[in-house]
């Protein structure tokens, strides 16, 4: 802790929050946009408990058991399982303080290879592969069940035998696996895929939450919001102004002694340089961002690169003045065909950059520090679309709404138009009780999480105090779950077990 230049000297488990977004991000700090995204938006999708989580919840005996099951999952997954990650991460800061070009993501596998002996190394790798296969098989089966049961069986081929649907589901599972492999192959890293998932999921999560908060949300509004969410997300993440011609871009050809002699900044510029026998390519977009800074060996190998290399080999140049205008434009066009997406400015960058007051070299679409801003953008789009589409389309049948209310015993705010038509209606929980339960569970999980992490930081007194707080809060939460839907629980316990 005496070394103030070391990033981990303060050993603070909470991130430092920065209100400014700078090009390339800020080491050791989290932007205010990502705080909003991670802590204000991301948890909605998990809280809805859909997908494979719903399968687990619906398998429980009653709502009290379901609440306790989700409580146990939350405590184990977010508090206990995270402890080894934190310990390994802290140790890696000491063992590998600078990962260089490999990046910080490579710290964990490198720690496995560096610290663990051969036997434990094999067990660790086997466990990680087993966990990966378990997750993938769950998602493959889940995706296949949606496609077969909700689309194929319902709209394309009704009334077939179970054997037919099982055969189709196997084919769909194989196709889903192939699609996942293709996406993984073309992705830069897992963080890129997670970022896309977070942005797309932001719009979907708010739609899922709205159906519980307001009776007027209908299936048509949700469907329209779902389609618009994916269309807008695609334009946001992948849309760009196409690079149509070399006009507006300056070409700079040079021969230098070493890569360090290349310029580090530029505006609307393509730099092609000879360094010995190699060729370096640097491209600056209209905003002056340096998006490509890689030697020839790291550029994508393809016909465009081959053509560019042949063109350069056929042209001996010391600087741009030795080329004709036609040769210069051909080189720019070849460079643009290699990195068209990099040369082109993302579609929403000018508008959102101006709206959010971002610096010129900060990309709303691509920078990691603006990930939370992209999530918030999609959340607002999803909210506006689902409300507007629901209001302009017919409301759900009143009888179906009443049936839904009686099954869920949902709280009344947002549903009074339906609940007032049900004599003697009593909700399972009031809004105040829901907020108290939410706060108690958050405090319970966080107290254990920080208690275990302070053990790793060797702060026993603080760790012990937080653990005692965790035990007290856990007892309080478990007592509150005993009151979970007493009518349903009593009915379940009184009913005799059926023999099938």
Tab-separated table of C-alpha atoms in Angstrom:
chain	number	residue	atom	x	y	z
A	1	UNK	CA	0.000	0.000	0.000
A	2	UNK	CA	3.022	2.297	0.261
A	3	UNK	CA	3.412	2.322	-3.535
A	4	UNK	CA	0.939	5.032	-4.526
A	5	UNK	CA	1.615	4.489	-8.238
A	6	UNK	CA	0.266	0.924	-8.085
A	7	UNK	CA	-3.369	0.860	-9.218
A	8	UNK	CA	-4.424	-1.444	-6.389
A	9	UNK	CA	-2.793	0.468	-3.532
A	10	UNK	CA	-6.099	1.683	-2.063
A	11	UNK	CA	-7.689	-1.817	-2.108
A	12	UNK	CA	-11.134	-0.294	-2.477
A	13	UNK	CA	-13.786	-2.835	-3.487
A	14	UNK	CA	-16.109	-0.141	-4.837
A	15	UNK	CA	-15.055	1.491	-8.121
A	16	UNK	CA	-14.086	5.125	-8.403
A	17	UNK	CA	-16.791	6.936	-10.374
A	18	UNK	CA	-15.785	9.390	-13.087
A	19	UNK	CA	-18.193	11.959	-14.496
A	20	UNK	CA	-15.999	12.516	-17.559
A	21	UNK	CA	-15.594	10.135	-20.498
A	22	UNK	CA	-12.195	10.258	-22.144
A	23	UNK	CA	-10.858	8.507	-25.242
A	24	UNK	CA	-9.555	5.058	-24.360
A	25	UNK	CA	-11.247	5.046	-20.958
A	26	UNK	CA	-9.752	5.666	-17.509
A	27	UNK	CA	-7.788	3.029	-15.656
A	28	UNK	CA	-9.160	2.246	-12.216
A	29	UNK	CA	-12.348	4.307	-12.656
A	30	UNK	CA	-15.857	3.568	-13.886
A	31	UNK	CA	-17.697	6.141	-15.965
A	32	UNK	CA	-20.992	7.484	-14.646
A	33	UNK	CA	-22.721	5.992	-17.707
A	34	UNK	CA	-21.499	2.490	-16.850
A	35	UNK	CA	-22.596	2.964	-13.245
A	36	UNK	CA	-26.102	3.676	-14.570
A	37	UNK	CA	-25.917	0.715	-16.941
A	38	UNK	CA	-24.501	-1.917	-14.596
A	39	UNK	CA	-26.193	-0.923	-11.347
A	40	UNK	CA	-29.357	0.728	-12.669
A	41	UNK	CA	-30.375	-1.321	-15.728
A	42	UNK	CA	-28.557	-4.651	-15.995
A	43	UNK	CA	-30.249	-6.306	-13.003
A	44	UNK	CA	-33.756	-5.860	-14.440
A	45	UNK	CA	-33.392	-8.810	-16.800
A	46	UNK	CA	-32.220	-11.075	-13.978
A	47	UNK	CA	-34.948	-9.867	-11.637
A	48	UNK	CA	-37.635	-10.852	-14.166
A	49	UNK	CA	-36.548	-14.494	-13.693
A	50	UNK	CA	-37.459	-15.557	-17.204
A	51	UNK	CA	-36.001	-18.226	-19.473
A	52	UNK	CA	-34.273	-21.147	-17.766
A	53	UNK	CA	-34.657	-19.469	-14.367
A	54	UNK	CA	-38.423	-19.671	-14.797
A	55	UNK	CA	-38.123	-23.437	-15.311
A	56	UNK	CA	-36.436	-23.768	-11.939
A	57	UNK	CA	-38.911	-21.513	-10.148
A	58	UNK	CA	-41.953	-23.263	-11.620
A	59	UNK	CA	-40.588	-26.597	-10.399
A	60	UNK	CA	-40.870	-25.443	-6.759
A	61	UNK	CA	-43.645	-26.630	-4.447
A	62	UNK	CA	-45.083	-23.183	-3.740
A	63	UNK	CA	-44.171	-19.503	-3.806
A	64	UNK	CA	-42.393	-19.652	-0.448
A	65	UNK	CA	-40.109	-22.406	-1.677
A	66	UNK	CA	-39.538	-20.493	-4.912
A	67	UNK	CA	-38.544	-17.349	-2.970
A	68	UNK	CA	-36.112	-19.292	-0.793
A	69	UNK	CA	-34.645	-21.046	-3.847
A	70	UNK	CA	-33.993	-17.737	-5.595
A	71	UNK	CA	-32.584	-16.315	-2.349
A	72	UNK	CA	-30.130	-19.195	-2.054
A	73	UNK	CA	-29.150	-18.885	-5.724
A	74	UNK	CA	-28.567	-15.138	-5.344
A	75	UNK	CA	-26.436	-15.511	-2.216
A	76	UNK	CA	-24.306	-18.334	-3.609
A	77	UNK	CA	-23.908	-16.925	-7.116
A	78	UNK	CA	-23.249	-13.271	-6.320
A	79	UNK	CA	-21.524	-13.466	-2.935
A	80	UNK	CA	-19.752	-16.817	-2.529
A	81	UNK	CA	-18.830	-17.721	-6.115
A	82	UNK	CA	-17.319	-14.279	-6.729
A	83	UNK	CA	-14.752	-14.675	-3.922
A	84	UNK	CA	-12.247	-16.807	-5.913
A	85	UNK	CA	-12.444	-14.304	-8.782
A	86	UNK	CA	-11.525	-11.434	-6.465
A	87	UNK	CA	-8.653	-13.347	-4.824
A	88	UNK	CA	-7.191	-14.385	-8.182
A	89	UNK	CA	-7.640	-10.862	-9.566
A	90	UNK	CA	-5.824	-9.281	-6.606
A	91	UNK	CA	-3.026	-11.837	-6.818
A	92	UNK	CA	-2.657	-11.270	-10.565
A	93	UNK	CA	-2.030	-7.551	-9.960
A	94	UNK	CA	1.094	-8.587	-8.072
A	95	UNK	CA	2.203	-11.574	-10.167
A	96	UNK	CA	1.427	-10.002	-13.560
A	97	UNK	CA	1.187	-6.217	-13.064
A	98	UNK	CA	1.374	-5.573	-16.817
A	99	UNK	CA	-0.230	-8.030	-19.264
A	100	UNK	CA	0.926	-6.054	-22.298
A	101	UNK	CA	-0.780	-6.855	-25.595
A	102	UNK	CA	-2.475	-9.938	-24.107
A	103	UNK	CA	-4.789	-7.676	-22.105
A	104	UNK	CA	-6.154	-8.008	-18.587
A	105	UNK	CA	-8.608	-10.721	-19.691
A	106	UNK	CA	-5.662	-13.109	-20.022
A	107	UNK	CA	-4.741	-12.782	-16.329
A	108	UNK	CA	-6.973	-15.608	-15.099
A	109	UNK	CA	-5.762	-18.340	-17.505
A	110	UNK	CA	-2.173	-17.208	-17.041
A	111	UNK	CA	-2.572	-17.489	-13.262
A	112	UNK	CA	-3.827	-21.050	-13.738
A	113	UNK	CA	-0.751	-21.961	-15.775
A	114	UNK	CA	1.650	-20.106	-13.470
A	115	UNK	CA	0.358	-20.999	-9.986
A	116	UNK	CA	-1.323	-24.412	-10.118
A	117	UNK	CA	0.697	-27.641	-10.300
A	118	UNK	CA	0.076	-30.066	-13.144
A	119	UNK	CA	-2.603	-32.169	-11.419
A	120	UNK	CA	-4.648	-29.286	-10.064
A	121	UNK	CA	-4.204	-27.464	-13.357
A	122	UNK	CA	-5.880	-30.343	-15.182
A	123	UNK	CA	-8.723	-30.474	-12.640
A	124	UNK	CA	-9.258	-26.718	-12.941
A	125	UNK	CA	-9.346	-26.790	-16.732
A	126	UNK	CA	-11.697	-29.797	-16.663
A	127	UNK	CA	-14.019	-27.987	-14.257
A	128	UNK	CA	-14.100	-24.906	-16.475
A	129	UNK	CA	-14.833	-27.008	-19.560
A	130	UNK	CA	-17.582	-28.871	-17.687
A	131	UNK	CA	-19.149	-25.589	-16.561
A	132	UNK	CA	-18.961	-24.250	-20.113
A	133	UNK	CA	-20.588	-27.369	-21.575
A	134	UNK	CA	-23.311	-27.301	-18.914
A	135	UNK	CA	-24.161	-23.678	-19.691
A	136	UNK	CA	-24.065	-24.205	-23.450
A	137	UNK	CA	-26.275	-27.301	-23.341
A	138	UNK	CA	-28.799	-25.436	-21.191
A	139	UNK	CA	-28.919	-22.495	-23.603
A	140	UNK	CA	-29.077	-24.744	-26.679
A	141	UNK	CA	-32.023	-26.713	-25.269
A	142	UNK	CA	-33.696	-23.521	-24.097
A	143	UNK	CA	-33.367	-21.850	-27.509
A	144	UNK	CA	-34.534	-24.968	-29.306
A	145	UNK	CA	-37.612	-25.267	-27.074
A	146	UNK	CA	-38.603	-21.666	-27.858
A	147	UNK	CA	-38.234	-22.135	-31.606
A	148	UNK	CA	-40.030	-25.483	-31.740
A	149	UNK	CA	-42.832	-24.929	-29.211
A	150	UNK	CA	-43.546	-21.221	-29.694
A	151	UNK	CA	-43.006	-20.939	-33.453
A	152	UNK	CA	-42.802	-24.229	-35.361
A	153	UNK	CA	-45.403	-26.204	-33.399
A	154	UNK	CA	-47.788	-23.297	-33.030
A	155	UNK	CA	-47.713	-21.713	-36.476
A	156	UNK	CA	-45.959	-23.991	-38.992
A	157	UNK	CA	-46.790	-27.620	-38.236
A	158	UNK	CA	-49.630	-28.358	-35.843
A	159	UNK	CA	-50.848	-31.741	-34.663
A	160	UNK	CA	-47.709	-33.760	-35.449
A	161	UNK	CA	-46.437	-36.608	-33.275
A	162	UNK	CA	-44.059	-36.090	-30.375
A	163	UNK	CA	-41.431	-38.060	-32.275
A	164	UNK	CA	-41.606	-35.515	-35.099
A	165	UNK	CA	-41.147	-32.553	-32.758
A	166	UNK	CA	-38.230	-34.252	-30.984
A	167	UNK	CA	-36.525	-34.824	-34.338
A	168	UNK	CA	-37.089	-31.191	-35.351
A	169	UNK	CA	-35.787	-29.965	-31.976
A	170	UNK	CA	-32.554	-31.913	-32.481
A	171	UNK	CA	-32.060	-30.277	-35.860
A	172	UNK	CA	-32.791	-26.832	-34.400
A	173	UNK	CA	-30.370	-27.458	-31.523
A	174	UNK	CA	-27.633	-28.321	-34.030
A	175	UNK	CA	-28.404	-25.169	-36.052
A	176	UNK	CA	-28.327	-23.002	-32.910
A	177	UNK	CA	-24.923	-24.487	-32.034
A	178	UNK	CA	-23.598	-23.744	-35.527
A	179	UNK	CA	-24.899	-20.160	-35.361
A	180	UNK	CA	-23.266	-19.689	-31.965
A	181	UNK	CA	-19.971	-20.980	-33.317
A	182	UNK	CA	-20.076	-18.578	-36.261
A	183	UNK	CA	-20.803	-15.623	-33.987
A	184	UNK	CA	-17.997	-16.617	-31.614
A	185	UNK	CA	-15.548	-17.018	-34.486
A	186	UNK	CA	-16.187	-13.510	-35.791
A	187	UNK	CA	-16.280	-11.815	-32.367
A	188	UNK	CA	-13.168	-10.059	-31.105
A	189	UNK	CA	-13.588	-11.285	-27.517
A	190	UNK	CA	-16.210	-12.236	-24.945
A	191	UNK	CA	-16.458	-8.625	-23.745
A	192	UNK	CA	-17.686	-7.563	-27.189
A	193	UNK	CA	-20.443	-10.201	-27.118
A	194	UNK	CA	-21.406	-9.241	-23.570
A	195	UNK	CA	-21.606	-5.583	-24.569
A	196	UNK	CA	-23.937	-6.431	-27.457
A	197	UNK	CA	-26.044	-8.586	-25.143
A	198	UNK	CA	-26.262	-5.810	-22.544
A	199	UNK	CA	-27.342	-3.205	-25.118
A	200	UNK	CA	-29.967	-5.424	-26.760
A	201	UNK	CA	-31.127	-6.708	-23.377
A	202	UNK	CA	-31.690	-3.200	-22.028
A	203	UNK	CA	-34.634	-2.626	-24.358
A	204	UNK	CA	-36.036	-6.113	-23.778
A	205	UNK	CA	-35.762	-5.885	-19.974
A	206	UNK	CA	-37.818	-2.706	-19.691
A	207	UNK	CA	-40.556	-4.275	-21.841
A	208	UNK	CA	-40.618	-7.305	-19.573
A	209	UNK	CA	-40.858	-5.097	-16.493
A	210	UNK	CA	-43.673	-2.965	-17.936
A	211	UNK	CA	-46.033	-5.914	-18.270
A	212	UNK	CA	-46.008	-6.250	-14.474
A	213	UNK	CA	-46.341	-2.541	-13.759
A	214	UNK	CA	-49.277	-1.487	-15.973
A	215	UNK	CA	-52.364	-3.362	-17.081
A	216	UNK	CA	-52.546	-1.537	-20.433
A	217	UNK	CA	-49.406	-3.195	-21.833
A	218	UNK	CA	-50.550	-5.818	-24.326
A	219	UNK	CA	-48.993	-8.533	-26.465
A	220	UNK	CA	-49.067	-6.362	-29.604
A	221	UNK	CA	-47.142	-3.596	-27.871
A	222	UNK	CA	-44.576	-6.093	-26.604
A	223	UNK	CA	-44.159	-7.643	-30.053
A	224	UNK	CA	-43.711	-4.249	-31.725
A	225	UNK	CA	-41.216	-3.182	-29.046
A	226	UNK	CA	-39.328	-6.468	-29.481
A	227	UNK	CA	-38.938	-5.928	-33.240
A	228	UNK	CA	-38.043	-2.240	-32.902
A	229	UNK	CA	-35.542	-3.086	-30.161
A	230	UNK	CA	-33.554	-5.389	-32.456
A	231	UNK	CA	-33.775	-3.059	-35.454
A	232	UNK	CA	-32.582	-0.012	-33.503
A	233	UNK	CA	-29.894	-2.023	-31.694
A	234	UNK	CA	-28.568	-3.287	-35.040
A	235	UNK	CA	-28.415	0.250	-36.420
A	236	UNK	CA	-26.808	1.504	-33.222
A	237	UNK	CA	-24.106	-1.160	-33.009
A	238	UNK	CA	-23.388	-1.856	-36.671
A	239	UNK	CA	-24.811	1.038	-38.660
A	240	UNK	CA	-22.322	3.442	-40.178
A	241	UNK	CA	-22.008	6.057	-42.885
A	242	UNK	CA	-20.543	4.135	-45.835
A	243	UNK	CA	-17.142	5.088	-47.182
A	244	UNK	CA	-18.091	5.817	-50.788
A	245	UNK	CA	-15.019	7.545	-52.245
A	246	UNK	CA	-11.498	8.646	-51.330
A	247	UNK	CA	-12.565	12.291	-51.373
A	248	UNK	CA	-12.020	13.979	-48.036
A	249	UNK	CA	-9.303	11.568	-46.972
A	250	UNK	CA	-5.630	12.492	-47.198
A	251	UNK	CA	-3.039	9.885	-48.108
A	252	UNK	CA	0.353	9.931	-46.449
A	253	UNK	CA	2.961	7.480	-47.749
A	254	UNK	CA	6.276	7.301	-45.988
A	255	UNK	CA	9.300	5.163	-45.283
A	256	UNK	CA	10.453	5.158	-41.659
A	257	UNK	CA	13.120	3.446	-39.584
A	258	UNK	CA	10.861	2.019	-36.860
A	259	UNK	CA	7.135	1.852	-35.958
A	260	UNK	CA	7.733	4.514	-33.298
A	261	UNK	CA	8.397	7.023	-36.079
A	262	UNK	CA	4.826	6.765	-37.368
A	263	UNK	CA	2.438	9.623	-36.534
A	264	UNK	CA	0.121	8.995	-33.582
A	265	UNK	CA	-2.707	11.347	-34.499
A	266	UNK	CA	-4.431	12.523	-37.611
A	267	UNK	CA	-7.691	13.645	-39.163
A	268	UNK	CA	-9.305	11.898	-42.124
A	269	UNK	CA	-6.010	10.298	-42.965
A	270	UNK	CA	-4.682	7.022	-44.366
A	271	UNK	CA	-1.030	6.327	-43.591
A	272	UNK	CA	0.821	3.567	-45.427
A	273	UNK	CA	4.452	3.125	-44.435
A	274	UNK	CA	7.333	0.875	-45.331
A	275	UNK	CA	9.395	-0.280	-42.361
A	276	UNK	CA	12.191	-2.395	-43.752
A	277	UNK	CA	10.476	-5.039	-45.823
A	278	UNK	CA	7.169	-4.748	-43.944
A	279	UNK	CA	4.151	-2.562	-44.492
A	280	UNK	CA	2.215	-0.737	-41.766
A	281	UNK	CA	-1.241	0.701	-42.179
A	282	UNK	CA	-2.783	3.377	-39.972
A	283	UNK	CA	-6.216	4.805	-40.622
A	284	UNK	CA	-7.785	7.849	-38.953
A	285	UNK	CA	-11.501	8.464	-39.359
A	286	UNK	CA	-13.225	11.822	-39.842
A	287	UNK	CA	-13.192	12.490	-36.079
A	288	UNK	CA	-9.449	11.957	-35.837
A	289	UNK	CA	-9.607	8.683	-33.886
A	290	UNK	CA	-6.750	6.260	-34.463
A	291	UNK	CA	-8.682	3.040	-35.014
A	292	UNK	CA	-6.070	0.917	-36.762
A	293	UNK	CA	-2.520	0.607	-35.512
A	294	UNK	CA	-1.429	-2.882	-36.395
A	295	UNK	CA	1.483	-4.355	-38.315
A	296	UNK	CA	0.829	-6.241	-41.507
A	297	UNK	CA	0.813	-9.638	-39.792
A	298	UNK	CA	-2.231	-8.665	-37.698
A	299	UNK	CA	-4.340	-7.300	-40.545
A	300	UNK	CA	-7.045	-9.601	-41.939
A	301	UNK	CA	-5.605	-11.694	-44.749
A	302	UNK	CA	-7.805	-11.545	-47.806
A	303	UNK	CA	-7.975	-10.484	-51.441
A	304	UNK	CA	-8.064	-6.785	-50.538
A	305	UNK	CA	-4.859	-6.971	-48.518
A	306	UNK	CA	-3.167	-9.036	-51.226
A	307	UNK	CA	-4.127	-6.460	-53.854
A	308	UNK	CA	-2.831	-3.637	-51.676
A	309	UNK	CA	0.470	-5.431	-51.070
A	310	UNK	CA	0.896	-6.101	-54.781
A	311	UNK	CA	0.114	-2.469	-55.573
A	312	UNK	CA	2.668	-1.240	-53.034
A	313	UNK	CA	5.325	-3.696	-54.153
A	314	UNK	CA	4.875	-2.480	-57.709
A	315	UNK	CA	5.258	1.108	-56.561
A	316	UNK	CA	8.556	2.322	-55.171
A	317	UNK	CA	7.835	5.374	-53.077
A	318	UNK	CA	9.679	7.523	-50.648
A	319	UNK	CA	6.725	9.827	-50.037
A	320	UNK	CA	3.408	10.765	-51.587
A	321	UNK	CA	4.994	13.086	-54.122
A	322	UNK	CA	6.482	10.126	-56.009
A	323	UNK	CA	2.985	8.802	-56.865
A	324	UNK	CA	0.557	9.927	-59.471
A	325	UNK	CA	-2.914	11.031	-58.371
A	326	UNK	CA	-4.409	7.857	-59.823
A	327	UNK	CA	-1.974	5.636	-57.911
A	328	UNK	CA	-2.682	7.515	-54.688
A	329	UNK	CA	-6.446	7.148	-55.041
A	330	UNK	CA	-6.092	3.439	-55.798
A	331	UNK	CA	-4.089	2.934	-52.610
A	332	UNK	CA	-6.691	4.801	-50.555
A	333	UNK	CA	-9.510	2.746	-52.084
A	334	UNK	CA	-7.683	-0.505	-51.308
A	335	UNK	CA	-7.048	0.606	-47.731
A	336	UNK	CA	-10.685	1.633	-47.384
A	337	UNK	CA	-11.900	-1.744	-48.681
A	338	UNK	CA	-9.887	-3.448	-45.930
A	339	UNK	CA	-11.192	-1.234	-43.119
A	340	UNK	CA	-14.433	0.201	-44.455
A	341	UNK	CA	-16.158	-0.117	-41.103
A	342	UNK	CA	-13.287	1.659	-39.372
A	343	UNK	CA	-13.014	4.487	-41.864
A	344	UNK	CA	-16.745	5.097	-41.737
A	345	UNK	CA	-18.245	7.036	-38.852
A	346	UNK	CA	-20.838	5.152	-36.766
A	347	UNK	CA	-24.372	6.202	-37.644
A	348	UNK	CA	-25.457	7.626	-34.279
A	349	UNK	CA	-22.130	9.075	-33.121
A	350	UNK	CA	-22.714	12.674	-34.319
A	351	UNK	CA	-26.210	12.941	-32.815
A	352	UNK	CA	-25.546	11.180	-29.497
A	353	UNK	CA	-22.096	12.698	-29.120
A	354	UNK	CA	-23.612	16.168	-29.357
A	355	UNK	CA	-26.553	15.273	-27.110
A	356	UNK	CA	-24.353	13.787	-24.367
A	357	UNK	CA	-21.562	16.337	-24.743
A	358	UNK	CA	-18.908	13.731	-25.544
A	359	UNK	CA	-15.431	14.713	-26.624
A	360	UNK	CA	-14.680	14.585	-30.334
A	361	UNK	CA	-12.614	11.413	-30.105
A	362	UNK	CA	-15.090	9.521	-27.887
A	363	UNK	CA	-17.400	7.169	-29.772
A	364	UNK	CA	-20.905	6.696	-28.379
A	365	UNK	CA	-21.174	3.461	-30.381
A	366	UNK	CA	-17.796	1.853	-29.713
A	367	UNK	CA	-16.159	3.148	-26.504
A	368	UNK	CA	-16.454	0.928	-23.433
A	369	UNK	CA	-17.060	3.889	-21.105
A	370	UNK	CA	-20.267	4.735	-23.013
A	371	UNK	CA	-21.676	1.187	-22.784
A	372	UNK	CA	-24.085	2.289	-20.040
A	373	UNK	CA	-25.230	5.199	-22.214
A	374	UNK	CA	-26.055	2.755	-25.013
A	375	UNK	CA	-27.979	0.591	-22.557
A	376	UNK	CA	-29.921	3.627	-21.312
A	377	UNK	CA	-30.641	4.680	-24.900
A	378	UNK	CA	-32.141	1.259	-25.727
A	379	UNK	CA	-34.097	1.243	-22.459
A	380	UNK	CA	-35.733	4.566	-23.330
A	381	UNK	CA	-36.489	3.365	-26.871
A	382	UNK	CA	-38.074	0.159	-25.551
A	383	UNK	CA	-40.162	2.036	-22.963
A	384	UNK	CA	-41.474	4.603	-25.453
A	385	UNK	CA	-42.305	2.007	-28.111
A	386	UNK	CA	-44.073	-0.484	-25.841
A	387	UNK	CA	-46.232	2.241	-24.262
A	388	UNK	CA	-47.077	3.900	-27.587
A	389	UNK	CA	-47.812	0.621	-29.398
A	390	UNK	CA	-49.996	-0.629	-26.543
A	391	UNK	CA	-52.014	2.586	-26.416
A	392	UNK	CA	-52.801	2.618	-30.149
A	393	UNK	CA	-53.878	-1.054	-30.185
A	394	UNK	CA	-56.859	-2.688	-28.441
A	395	UNK	CA	-56.457	-3.569	-24.784
A	396	UNK	CA	-56.248	-7.170	-23.606
A	397	UNK	CA	-59.575	-8.911	-22.958
A	398	UNK	CA	-60.821	-7.852	-19.464
A	399	UNK	CA	-61.620	-11.417	-18.437
A	400	UNK	CA	-58.109	-12.548	-19.272
A	401	UNK	CA	-56.705	-9.664	-17.252
A	402	UNK	CA	-58.856	-10.660	-14.283
A	403	UNK	CA	-57.640	-14.240	-14.563
A	404	UNK	CA	-54.022	-13.032	-14.634
A	405	UNK	CA	-54.581	-10.832	-11.575
A	406	UNK	CA	-56.165	-13.651	-9.572
A	407	UNK	CA	-53.355	-16.034	-10.483
A	408	UNK	CA	-50.555	-13.632	-9.610
A	409	UNK	CA	-52.307	-11.532	-6.929
A	410	UNK	CA	-50.304	-8.624	-8.271
A	411	UNK	CA	-49.975	-5.349	-6.362
A	412	UNK	CA	-52.584	-2.706	-7.156
A	413	UNK	CA	-50.707	0.398	-8.414
A	414	UNK	CA	-50.919	0.248	-12.178
A	415	UNK	CA	-53.626	-2.444	-12.013
A	416	UNK	CA	-56.456	-0.675	-10.195
A	417	UNK	CA	-58.508	-0.514	-13.405
A	418	UNK	CA	-58.693	-4.318	-13.174
A	419	UNK	CA	-58.562	-5.002	-9.424
A	420	UNK	CA	-61.488	-2.686	-8.626
A	421	UNK	CA	-63.684	-4.973	-10.736
A	422	UNK	CA	-62.829	-7.937	-8.445
A	423	UNK	CA	-64.815	-7.791	-5.163
A	424	UNK	CA	-62.680	-8.248	-2.062
A	425	UNK	CA	-59.417	-8.438	-3.966
A	426	UNK	CA	-56.307	-8.658	-1.769
A	427	UNK	CA	-52.831	-8.445	-3.331
A	428	UNK	CA	-50.137	-10.852	-2.221
A	429	UNK	CA	-47.880	-7.888	-1.402
A	430	UNK	CA	-48.174	-4.160	-1.157
A	431	UNK	CA	-45.680	-1.958	-2.981
A	432	UNK	CA	-44.061	-0.881	0.263
A	433	UNK	CA	-43.533	-4.508	1.300
A	434	UNK	CA	-41.969	-5.313	-2.078
A	435	UNK	CA	-39.516	-2.420	-1.763
A	436	UNK	CA	-38.609	-3.435	1.814
A	437	UNK	CA	-38.041	-7.052	0.737
A	438	UNK	CA	-35.877	-5.891	-2.171
A	439	UNK	CA	-33.758	-3.656	0.072
A	440	UNK	CA	-33.340	-6.418	2.667
A	441	UNK	CA	-32.170	-8.979	0.098
A	442	UNK	CA	-29.732	-6.501	-1.469
A	443	UNK	CA	-28.303	-5.685	1.960
A	444	UNK	CA	-28.096	-9.405	2.819
A	445	UNK	CA	-26.154	-10.323	-0.321
A	446	UNK	CA	-23.879	-7.269	-0.167
A	447	UNK	CA	-23.032	-7.817	3.514
A	448	UNK	CA	-21.847	-11.375	2.813
A	449	UNK	CA	-20.106	-10.325	-0.404
A	450	UNK	CA	-18.092	-7.591	1.301
A	451	UNK	CA	-17.494	-9.739	4.381
A	452	UNK	CA	-15.827	-12.483	2.326
A	453	UNK	CA	-13.876	-10.003	0.271
A	454	UNK	CA	-12.557	-8.233	3.352
A	455	UNK	CA	-11.196	-11.626	4.439
A	456	UNK	CA	-9.090	-11.578	1.265
A	457	UNK	CA	-7.960	-8.041	2.123
A	458	UNK	CA	-7.056	-9.154	5.670
A	459	UNK	CA	-9.466	-6.906	7.538
A	460	UNK	CA	-10.839	-9.395	10.103
A	461	UNK	CA	-12.751	-6.966	12.316
A	462	UNK	CA	-14.677	-5.419	9.427
A	463	UNK	CA	-15.250	-8.832	7.890
A	464	UNK	CA	-16.632	-10.264	11.144
A	465	UNK	CA	-18.970	-7.317	11.644
A	466	UNK	CA	-20.375	-7.647	8.147
A	467	UNK	CA	-20.809	-11.407	8.568
A	468	UNK	CA	-22.820	-10.879	11.758
A	469	UNK	CA	-24.943	-8.356	9.867
A	470	UNK	CA	-25.444	-10.945	7.120
A	471	UNK	CA	-26.683	-13.574	9.585
A	472	UNK	CA	-29.132	-11.123	11.182
A	473	UNK	CA	-30.472	-9.964	7.804
A	474	UNK	CA	-30.769	-13.548	6.557
A	475	UNK	CA	-32.903	-14.500	9.557
A	476	UNK	CA	-35.135	-11.474	8.941
A	477	UNK	CA	-35.508	-12.321	5.239
A	478	UNK	CA	-36.323	-15.980	5.931
A	479	UNK	CA	-38.985	-14.972	8.461
A	480	UNK	CA	-40.552	-12.679	5.897
A	481	UNK	CA	-40.633	-15.439	3.276
A	482	UNK	CA	-42.618	-17.637	5.699
A	483	UNK	CA	-45.522	-15.225	5.153
A	484	UNK	CA	-45.223	-15.671	1.372
A	485	UNK	CA	-48.710	-16.255	-0.069
A	486	UNK	CA	-50.165	-17.978	3.040
A	487	UNK	CA	-53.428	-18.821	1.257
A	488	UNK	CA	-51.675	-20.725	-1.517
A	489	UNK	CA	-49.333	-22.459	0.907
A	490	UNK	CA	-52.169	-23.556	3.175
A	491	UNK	CA	-54.133	-24.886	0.229
A	492	UNK	CA	-51.078	-26.779	-1.042
A	493	UNK	CA	-50.354	-28.323	2.341
A	494	UNK	CA	-54.005	-29.317	2.948
A	495	UNK	CA	-54.460	-30.956	-0.461
A	496	UNK	CA	-53.653	-34.672	-0.502
A	497	UNK	CA	-50.880	-35.790	-2.801
A	498	UNK	CA	-52.224	-37.234	-6.021
A	499	UNK	CA	-50.934	-40.592	-7.215
A	500	UNK	CA	-50.275	-40.771	-10.915
